[in-house]
Tab-separated table of C-alpha atoms in Angstrom:
chain	number	residue	atom	x	y	z
A	621	MET	CA	3.656	5.884	12.469
A	622	ARG	CA	3.611	3.319	9.705
A	623	VAL	CA	4.105	4.784	6.235
A	624	THR	CA	2.206	2.566	3.809
A	625	ALA	CA	3.228	2.042	0.188
A	626	LYS	CA	0.170	4.066	-0.782
A	627	VAL	CA	1.288	7.074	1.285
A	628	ASP	CA	4.869	6.763	0.059
A	629	TYR	CA	3.732	6.602	-3.580
A	630	ALA	CA	1.293	9.509	-3.176
A	631	VAL	CA	3.945	11.784	-1.675
A	632	ARG	CA	6.482	10.773	-4.320
A	633	ALA	CA	3.973	11.400	-7.117
A	634	ALA	CA	3.139	14.848	-5.734
A	635	VAL	CA	6.844	15.675	-5.439
A	636	GLU	CA	7.436	14.492	-9.004
A	637	LEU	CA	4.620	16.757	-10.219
A	638	ALA	CA	6.116	19.667	-8.271
A	639	ALA	CA	9.540	19.057	-9.810
A	640	ALA	CA	8.016	18.915	-13.313
A	641	GLY	CA	6.584	22.427	-12.979
A	642	ASP	CA	3.538	23.626	-14.878
A	643	GLY	CA	1.695	21.593	-17.444
A	644	PRO	CA	0.478	18.047	-17.677
A	645	VAL	CA	2.733	15.095	-16.844
A	646	LYS	CA	1.804	11.651	-18.110
A	647	GLY	CA	1.128	9.021	-15.479
A	648	GLU	CA	3.594	6.728	-17.233
A	649	ARG	CA	6.360	9.305	-16.769
A	650	ILE	CA	5.633	9.647	-13.036
A	651	ALA	CA	5.453	5.863	-12.641
A	652	GLU	CA	8.749	5.357	-14.442
A	653	ALA	CA	10.574	8.200	-12.663
A	654	GLN	CA	9.496	6.987	-9.228
A	655	ARG	CA	9.314	3.241	-9.951
A	656	ILE	CA	5.662	3.042	-8.963
A	657	PRO	CA	3.343	0.434	-10.529
A	658	LEU	CA	1.241	2.382	-13.039
A	659	LYS	CA	-2.158	0.900	-12.090
A	660	PHE	CA	-1.534	1.644	-8.394
A	661	LEU	CA	-0.351	5.153	-9.291
A	662	GLU	CA	-3.449	5.867	-11.388
A	663	ASN	CA	-5.693	4.997	-8.423
A	664	ILE	CA	-3.620	7.225	-6.136
A	665	LEU	CA	-3.726	10.124	-8.604
A	666	LEU	CA	-7.501	9.736	-8.766
A	667	GLU	CA	-7.698	10.009	-4.972
A	668	LEU	CA	-5.458	13.088	-5.046
A	669	LYS	CA	-7.729	14.548	-7.721
A	670	HIS	CA	-10.846	13.906	-5.599
A	671	ALA	CA	-9.086	15.669	-2.715
A	672	GLY	CA	-8.466	18.716	-4.913
A	673	LEU	CA	-4.674	18.335	-4.927
A	674	VAL	CA	-4.234	17.211	-8.528
A	675	GLN	CA	-5.918	18.093	-11.789
A	676	SER	CA	-5.904	16.051	-14.963
A	677	GLN	CA	-6.659	16.225	-18.632
A	678	ARG	CA	-7.228	13.356	-21.033
A	679	GLY	CA	-5.798	13.032	-24.497
A	680	ALA	CA	-2.476	13.263	-26.306
A	681	GLU	CA	-1.616	16.539	-24.561
A	682	GLY	CA	-3.084	15.368	-21.264
A	683	GLY	CA	-1.664	14.275	-17.979
A	684	TYR	CA	-1.593	15.381	-14.348
A	685	TRP	CA	-0.496	18.537	-12.549
A	686	LEU	CA	-0.802	19.975	-9.065
A	687	ALA	CA	-3.992	21.948	-8.483
A	688	ARG	CA	-2.190	24.468	-6.263
A	689	PRO	CA	1.365	25.759	-5.992
A	690	PRO	CA	3.528	23.038	-4.401
A	691	ALA	CA	4.611	25.446	-1.638
A	692	GLU	CA	0.966	25.458	-0.503
A	693	ILE	CA	0.654	21.672	-0.235
A	694	PRO	CA	1.994	20.211	3.032
A	695	LEU	CA	2.852	16.523	3.094
A	696	ALA	CA	0.153	16.047	5.736
A	697	GLU	CA	-2.522	17.021	3.204
A	698	VAL	CA	-1.268	14.451	0.688
A	699	ILE	CA	-1.233	11.777	3.386
A	700	ARG	CA	-4.759	12.604	4.545
A	701	ALA	CA	-6.010	12.497	0.946
A	702	VAL	CA	-5.044	8.851	0.499
A	703	GLU	CA	-5.005	7.457	4.029
A	704	GLY	CA	-7.207	9.610	6.268
A	705	PRO	CA	-6.126	11.049	9.628
A	706	ILE	CA	-2.403	11.340	10.351
A	707	ALA	CA	-2.656	9.361	13.589
A	708	ASN	CA	-5.349	7.075	14.909
A	709	VAL	CA	-5.727	4.488	17.607
A	710	ARG	CA	-7.590	1.358	16.535
A	711	GLY	CA	-9.214	3.423	13.777
A	712	GLU	CA	-10.342	6.232	16.092
A	713	ARG	CA	-8.973	9.723	16.554
A	714	PRO	CA	-6.757	9.945	19.666
A	715	GLU	CA	-9.082	12.371	21.427
A	716	GLN	CA	-11.939	9.873	21.085
A	717	VAL	CA	-10.278	6.966	22.881
A	718	GLU	CA	-10.647	6.490	26.603
A	719	TYR	CA	-8.672	4.384	29.018
A	720	ALA	CA	-9.272	3.424	32.621
A	721	GLY	CA	-7.016	2.917	35.588
A	722	ALA	CA	-3.263	2.965	35.139
A	723	ALA	CA	-3.564	3.464	31.341
A	724	GLU	CA	-5.670	6.621	31.647
A	725	GLN	CA	-2.849	8.927	30.458
A	726	LEU	CA	-2.391	7.030	27.191
A	727	ARG	CA	-4.864	9.285	25.382
A	728	GLU	CA	-2.623	12.277	26.075
A	729	VAL	CA	0.401	10.317	24.828
A	730	TRP	CA	-1.364	9.534	21.537
A	731	ILE	CA	-2.442	13.173	21.186
A	732	ALA	CA	1.167	14.292	21.770
A	733	VAL	CA	2.397	11.812	19.161
A	734	ARG	CA	-0.117	13.181	16.643
A	735	ALA	CA	0.921	16.759	17.438
A	736	ASN	CA	4.569	15.905	16.825
A	737	LEU	CA	3.785	14.188	13.522
A	738	ARG	CA	1.834	17.263	12.486
A	739	ALA	CA	4.719	19.530	13.525
A	740	VAL	CA	6.779	17.941	10.763
A	741	LEU	CA	4.203	16.913	8.157
A	742	GLU	CA	2.249	20.192	8.196
A	743	ARG	CA	5.493	22.159	7.938
A	744	VAL	CA	7.200	20.309	5.071
A	745	THR	CA	5.651	21.019	1.684
A	746	VAL	CA	5.791	19.198	-1.616
A	747	ALA	CA	7.910	22.120	-2.887
A	748	ASP	CA	10.422	21.686	-0.056
A	749	VAL	CA	11.039	18.053	-0.929
A	750	ALA	CA	11.126	18.705	-4.700
A	751	ALA	CA	13.690	21.478	-4.162
A	752	GLY	CA	15.783	19.310	-1.844
A	753	ARG	CA	15.534	21.717	1.071
A	754	LEU	CA	13.697	21.078	4.308
A	755	PRO	CA	12.620	23.725	6.816
A	756	GLU	CA	15.514	24.396	9.193
A	757	ASP	CA	13.856	22.901	12.268
A	758	VAL	CA	12.946	19.704	10.404
A	759	ALA	CA	16.439	19.417	8.893
A	760	ARG	CA	17.899	19.831	12.384
A	761	ILE	CA	15.789	16.957	13.718
A	762	ALA	CA	16.758	14.734	10.780
A	763	SER	CA	20.454	15.546	11.164
A	764	ASP	CA	20.555	14.374	14.780
A	765	PRO	CA	22.498	11.058	14.772
A	766	GLU	CA	20.028	9.683	17.328
A	767	ALA	CA	17.211	10.122	14.779
A	768	TRP	CA	18.954	7.622	12.520
A	769	GLN	CA	19.082	4.895	15.145
A	770	PRO	CA	16.601	2.058	14.485
A	771	HIS	CA	15.421	1.659	18.074
């Protein structure tokens, strides 16, 4: 999985909104806190708004806030809002690709990869990251020294 800048910024913005609590947060404050270019952030927040994850209000008292409690927003939903499906193969969903001959089993490999990505990204919420606590099974995976190896 390749995490694009857009996905990284969207997740960080959602986490920043979760940490801020209720009420509007100015885009400038999110951009500064997370070191995200403001124009890029504004486009991302608009996409999150269209996906129903963020609400906004204009004016001096305006800003952005999460549309639902952060414990109800898995990271996978934020990713899908700005980037589409969690895993794809040449722009297609894994179950839609077909291979012939010796490569025939590749579709099942890609489906298994997607399932494993979902196992983490559907389980970890914006609230988990904002609170600095991951679900136990995810924390266990991340604490494995092998997980930190760049191979």
